[in-house]
CSV table of C-alpha atoms in Angstrom, one decimal:
chain,number,residue,atom,x,y,z
K,1,ASP,CA,-33.6,-17.1,-12.5
K,2,SER,CA,-30.0,-16.0,-12.9
K,3,VAL,CA,-26.8,-15.9,-10.8
K,4,ASN,CA,-25.0,-12.6,-10.5
K,5,ASP,CA,-22.1,-13.7,-8.3
K,6,LEU,CA,-20.8,-16.5,-6.0
K,7,ALA,CA,-18.3,-16.7,-3.1
K,8,PHE,CA,-17.1,-19.4,-0.9
K,9,SER,CA,-16.0,-18.9,2.8
K,10,ALA,CA,-12.3,-19.6,3.4
K,11,ASP,CA,-13.0,-23.0,4.9
K,12,GLY,CA,-15.3,-24.0,2.1
K,13,ALA,CA,-18.2,-24.6,4.5
K,14,LYS,CA,-20.5,-21.9,3.1
K,15,LEU,CA,-21.4,-20.7,-0.4
K,16,VAL,CA,-23.1,-17.4,-0.9
K,17,CYS,CA,-24.9,-16.4,-4.1
K,18,ALA,CA,-26.6,-13.2,-5.3
K,19,GLY,CA,-29.2,-13.8,-7.9
K,20,SER,CA,-32.4,-12.6,-9.5
K,21,ASN,CA,-35.9,-14.1,-9.4
K,22,ARG,CA,-39.0,-13.9,-11.5
K,23,LEU,CA,-40.5,-11.0,-9.6
K,24,ARG,CA,-37.6,-8.5,-9.8
K,25,PHE,CA,-35.6,-7.4,-12.8
K,26,MET,CA,-32.4,-6.3,-11.1
K,27,GLY,CA,-31.8,-9.3,-8.9
K,28,GLY,CA,-33.9,-10.4,-5.9
K,29,GLU,CA,-32.2,-12.4,-3.2
K,30,VAL,CA,-29.0,-13.5,-1.6
K,31,ASN,CA,-28.8,-17.1,-0.5
K,32,ILE,CA,-26.3,-18.9,1.7
K,33,TRP,CA,-25.8,-22.7,1.5
K,34,CYS,CA,-24.0,-25.2,3.8
K,35,THR,CA,-21.7,-27.1,1.5
K,36,ARG,CA,-21.8,-30.2,3.6
K,37,THR,CA,-25.6,-30.7,3.3
K,38,TRP,CA,-26.4,-28.3,0.5
K,39,ASN,CA,-29.2,-27.0,2.5
K,40,THR,CA,-30.0,-23.2,2.4
K,41,THR,CA,-29.1,-21.7,5.7
K,42,LEU,CA,-30.2,-18.2,5.0
K,43,THR,CA,-32.2,-16.3,2.3
K,44,ILE,CA,-32.2,-12.5,2.3
K,45,GLU,CA,-34.8,-10.7,0.3
K,46,GLY,CA,-36.0,-7.1,0.0
K,47,ASN,CA,-35.2,-3.8,-1.6
K,48,ASP,CA,-31.7,-3.5,-0.2
K,49,VAL,CA,-30.6,-6.8,-2.0
K,50,GLU,CA,-32.7,-6.3,-5.1
K,51,SER,CA,-29.8,-4.9,-7.1
K,52,SER,CA,-27.0,-7.0,-5.7
K,53,ARG,CA,-24.3,-7.7,-8.3
K,54,ARG,CA,-21.3,-8.7,-6.1
K,55,VAL,CA,-21.0,-10.8,-2.9
K,56,ALA,CA,-18.1,-11.5,-0.6
K,57,ILE,CA,-17.9,-13.5,2.6
K,58,SER,CA,-15.3,-12.8,5.3
K,59,PRO,CA,-12.6,-15.5,5.9
K,60,ASP,CA,-14.0,-16.4,9.3
K,61,GLY,CA,-17.5,-16.8,7.7
K,62,LYS,CA,-19.1,-14.3,10.0
K,63,HIS,CA,-19.7,-11.3,7.7
K,64,LEU,CA,-21.4,-11.0,4.3
K,65,ALA,CA,-20.9,-8.0,2.0
K,66,THR,CA,-23.0,-7.3,-1.0
K,67,GLY,CA,-22.3,-4.7,-3.7
K,68,SER,CA,-25.2,-3.3,-5.8
K,69,ALA,CA,-26.1,-1.7,-9.1
K,70,CYS,CA,-29.0,0.6,-9.7
K,71,CYS,CA,-32.1,-0.5,-7.9
K,72,VAL,CA,-35.4,-0.2,-9.9
K,73,THR,CA,-38.0,0.0,-7.3
K,74,SER,CA,-36.5,1.2,-4.0
K,75,GLY,CA,-34.6,4.2,-5.3
K,76,THR,CA,-31.5,3.2,-3.3
K,77,CYS,CA,-28.5,2.3,-5.4
K,78,LYS,CA,-24.8,1.5,-5.7
K,79,GLN,CA,-24.1,0.7,-2.1
K,80,VAL,CA,-22.2,-1.9,-0.1
K,81,CYS,CA,-24.2,-3.6,2.7
K,82,LEU,CA,-22.5,-5.5,5.5
K,83,ARG,CA,-24.5,-8.3,7.3
K,84,LYS,CA,-24.1,-11.0,9.8
K,85,VAL,CA,-23.9,-14.4,8.1
K,86,ASP,CA,-25.8,-16.4,10.8
K,87,ASP,CA,-29.0,-14.3,10.8
K,88,GLY,CA,-28.6,-11.8,7.9
K,89,ARG,CA,-28.8,-8.9,10.3
K,90,LEU,CA,-27.8,-5.6,8.6
K,91,LEU,CA,-24.8,-4.0,10.3
K,92,GLY,CA,-24.5,-1.0,8.0
K,93,ARG,CA,-24.5,0.5,4.6
K,94,PHE,CA,-21.4,2.1,3.1
K,95,ALA,CA,-21.5,5.4,1.1
K,96,ASP,CA,-23.2,5.7,-2.3
K,97,PHE,CA,-20.5,5.0,-4.9
K,98,GLN,CA,-22.4,6.8,-7.7
K,99,GLN,CA,-21.6,3.9,-10.1
K,100,ASP,CA,-22.1,0.1,-10.0
K,101,VAL,CA,-20.0,-1.9,-7.6
K,102,GLN,CA,-18.0,-4.4,-9.7
K,103,GLY,CA,-15.3,-5.6,-7.3
K,104,LEU,CA,-15.6,-6.8,-3.7
K,105,GLN,CA,-13.3,-8.8,-1.5
K,106,PHE,CA,-12.4,-9.1,2.2
K,107,SER,CA,-8.8,-9.0,3.3
K,108,PRO,CA,-7.3,-12.3,4.5
K,109,ASP,CA,-7.7,-11.2,8.2
K,110,GLY,CA,-11.3,-10.1,7.6
K,111,LYS,CA,-10.6,-6.6,9.0
K,112,SER,CA,-10.8,-4.7,5.7
K,113,LEU,CA,-13.0,-4.8,2.6
K,114,ALA,CA,-11.9,-3.7,-0.9
K,115,VAL,CA,-14.4,-2.1,-3.3
K,116,GLY,CA,-13.9,-1.6,-7.0
K,117,VAL,CA,-16.2,0.8,-9.0
K,118,ALA,CA,-15.9,0.8,-12.7
K,119,GLY,CA,-17.8,4.0,-13.6
K,120,ASN,CA,-15.6,6.4,-11.6
K,121,ARG,CA,-12.6,4.0,-11.8
K,122,THR,CA,-11.9,3.9,-8.1
K,123,ALA,CA,-10.6,1.4,-5.6
K,124,SER,CA,-11.2,1.8,-1.9
K,125,ILE,CA,-10.5,0.1,1.4
K,126,TRP,CA,-13.0,0.1,4.3
K,127,SER,CA,-12.6,-1.1,7.9
K,128,ILE,CA,-14.8,-3.9,9.1
K,129,PRO,CA,-17.2,-4.0,10.8
K,130,ARG,CA,-17.3,-0.2,11.4
K,131,GLY,CA,-17.4,0.6,7.6
K,132,ARG,CA,-15.0,3.5,7.9
K,133,LYS,CA,-13.3,4.5,4.7
K,134,ARG,CA,-9.5,4.2,5.0
K,135,TRP,CA,-8.6,5.4,1.5
K,136,LEU,CA,-10.0,5.8,-2.0
K,137,GLN,CA,-7.9,6.1,-5.2
K,138,ARG,CA,-8.6,6.6,-8.9
K,139,ALA,CA,-7.3,3.3,-10.1
K,140,HIS,CA,-7.3,3.2,-13.9
K,141,ALA,CA,-7.6,5.6,-16.8
K,142,GLU,CA,-10.4,3.5,-18.3
K,143,ALA,CA,-12.5,0.7,-16.8
K,144,SER,CA,-15.6,-1.1,-17.9
K,145,ILE,CA,-15.0,-3.4,-14.9
K,146,LEU,CA,-12.8,-3.0,-11.9
K,147,ARG,CA,-11.7,-6.0,-10.0
K,148,VAL,CA,-10.0,-5.9,-6.6
K,149,VAL,CA,-7.8,-8.8,-5.2
K,150,PHE,CA,-5.9,-8.9,-1.9
K,151,SER,CA,-2.5,-10.6,-1.8
K,152,PRO,CA,-2.4,-13.7,0.6
K,153,GLY,CA,-0.4,-11.6,3.1
K,154,GLY,CA,-3.0,-8.8,3.0
K,155,ASN,CA,-0.4,-6.1,2.4
K,156,LEU,CA,-1.1,-5.5,-1.3
K,157,LEU,CA,-4.2,-4.9,-3.3
K,158,ALA,CA,-4.2,-5.6,-7.1
K,159,THR,CA,-6.7,-4.0,-9.3
K,160,CYS,CA,-7.5,-4.2,-13.0
K,161,GLY,CA,-9.9,-2.3,-15.3
K,162,ASP,CA,-7.9,-1.2,-18.4
K,163,LYS,CA,-4.9,-2.8,-20.1
K,164,ASN,CA,-2.8,-2.4,-16.9
K,165,VAL,CA,-2.6,-4.0,-13.5
K,166,ALA,CA,-2.1,-1.7,-10.5
K,167,LEU,CA,-0.6,-2.7,-7.1
K,168,TRP,CA,-1.5,-0.6,-4.0
K,169,ASP,CA,-0.2,-0.6,-0.4
K,170,VAL,CA,-3.2,-1.6,1.7
K,171,GLU,CA,-2.2,0.5,4.7
K,172,THR,CA,-1.5,3.8,2.9
K,173,GLY,CA,-3.3,3.5,-0.4
K,174,LYS,CA,-0.1,4.5,-2.2
K,175,SER,CA,0.6,3.1,-5.7
K,176,GLN,CA,3.3,0.4,-5.6
K,177,ALA,CA,3.5,-0.5,-9.3
K,178,ILE,CA,1.8,-0.4,-12.7
K,179,LEU,CA,2.2,-3.6,-14.6
K,180,LYS,CA,2.0,-3.1,-18.4
K,181,ALA,CA,2.1,-5.9,-21.0
K,182,HIS,CA,-1.5,-6.8,-22.0
K,183,GLU,CA,-2.8,-5.9,-25.4
K,184,ASN,CA,-6.4,-6.0,-24.2
K,185,GLU,CA,-8.5,-5.1,-21.2
K,186,VAL,CA,-7.5,-7.1,-18.1
K,187,ARG,CA,-10.5,-9.1,-16.9
K,188,ALA,CA,-9.2,-11.2,-13.9
K,189,LEU,CA,-6.4,-11.5,-11.3
K,190,ALA,CA,-5.1,-14.2,-9.0
K,191,PHE,CA,-2.1,-14.3,-6.6
K,192,SER,CA,-0.1,-17.4,-6.1
K,193,PRO,CA,-0.6,-18.9,-2.6
K,194,ASP,CA,2.8,-17.6,-1.4
K,195,GLY,CA,2.0,-14.1,-2.8
K,196,ALA,CA,5.2,-14.0,-4.9
K,197,THR,CA,3.6,-14.0,-8.3
K,198,LEU,CA,0.4,-12.6,-9.8
K,199,PHE,CA,-1.5,-14.0,-12.7
K,200,SER,CA,-3.6,-11.7,-15.0
K,201,THR,CA,-5.8,-12.5,-17.9
K,202,ALA,CA,-7.2,-10.6,-20.9
K,203,TRP,CA,-8.8,-11.6,-24.2
K,204,GLN,CA,-6.5,-14.5,-25.5
K,205,GLU,CA,-3.8,-13.5,-23.0
K,206,LEU,CA,-2.3,-14.8,-19.7
K,207,CYS,CA,0.6,-12.9,-18.0
K,208,VAL,CA,2.6,-13.9,-14.9
K,209,TRP,CA,4.3,-11.3,-12.8
K,210,ASP,CA,7.0,-11.2,-10.2
K,211,ILE,CA,5.6,-9.1,-7.3
K,212,ALA,CA,8.9,-8.1,-5.7
K,213,SER,CA,10.3,-6.6,-8.9
K,214,GLY,CA,7.2,-6.0,-11.0
K,215,ARG,CA,8.9,-7.9,-13.8
K,216,LEU,CA,6.9,-9.9,-16.4
K,217,LEU,CA,7.9,-13.6,-15.9
K,218,ALA,CA,5.9,-15.2,-18.7
K,219,THR,CA,3.1,-14.8,-21.2
K,220,GLN,CA,0.8,-17.4,-22.6
K,221,SER,CA,-1.4,-17.1,-25.7
K,222,LEU,CA,-5.0,-18.3,-25.1
K,223,PRO,CA,-6.6,-18.5,-28.5
K,224,ASP,CA,-10.3,-17.6,-28.5
K,225,LEU,CA,-10.5,-17.5,-24.7
K,226,ASN,CA,-11.8,-14.7,-22.6
K,227,LEU,CA,-11.1,-15.7,-19.0
K,228,VAL,CA,-13.2,-13.5,-16.7
K,229,GLY,CA,-12.3,-15.4,-13.5
K,230,ILE,CA,-9.1,-17.3,-12.5
K,231,GLY,CA,-7.8,-19.1,-9.4
K,232,LEU,CA,-4.9,-21.2,-8.4
K,233,ASN,CA,-4.8,-24.5,-6.5
K,234,ALA,CA,-3.2,-24.8,-3.1
K,235,ASP,CA,0.4,-25.4,-4.3
K,236,GLY,CA,0.2,-22.9,-7.2
K,237,THR,CA,0.8,-25.5,-9.9
K,238,GLN,CA,-2.5,-25.2,-11.7
K,239,CYS,CA,-4.5,-22.2,-12.8
K,240,VAL,CA,-8.3,-22.6,-13.3
K,241,GLY,CA,-10.1,-20.1,-15.5
K,242,VAL,CA,-13.8,-19.5,-16.3
K,243,HIS,CA,-14.4,-18.9,-20.0
K,244,THR,CA,-17.5,-16.9,-20.9
K,245,ILE,CA,-18.2,-17.5,-24.6
K,246,ASN,CA,-19.5,-21.1,-24.2
K,247,ASP,CA,-19.5,-21.4,-20.4
K,248,GLN,CA,-16.6,-23.8,-20.4
K,249,LEU,CA,-14.3,-24.4,-17.4
K,250,GLN,CA,-10.7,-24.3,-18.7
K,251,ILE,CA,-7.8,-25.8,-16.7
């Protein structure tokens, strides 16, 4: 009945979706489609996907991660599950995060998974496929959401959840920079394809940052827009944003 999250594989061959159905309140299934034929290649149902709110697919298209909110019927909650994409086989469940999983992304090499949790305001990195926690940090002072985005080179993790953007060293978990310029809560992040710049959006705001220096390069007013998702094209010349008030796609 409703879509909670979508993710494409790196080659664009697969699209994975977490959504609800008529029988379950908190979300009921995860589907994977082949984008060449638009046939469903896999449907995963059951208690452990009932509350799925975030999905991510590894760059090689082999692994699927789902992040959950509170589950109504099964009693399990707030976990990240790792599965095989080809048959949906469960490889493991990560620790209970105590709060809803709001950010989920594989690293460019597929060897790490970043998890953002808004309620306790943490960002963490986990090894794939073993599911071993490498580090966990308190990411933001306040956060009703907490997004996590890897840089194209995989060496940095950007997070947002309050009015600031934080940059973290992926290997050590050490803070690299706190980027401050937004007047409102930051909702979305996107690196340029070369990893040199970072775009961040908040209510009616777009900021562009130089990663090497942490300097603010540009700001753009976005009247009446609340972009909750952004991305850049292959050469970094256009930014595409999803606007939530009237479901428009703004370019």
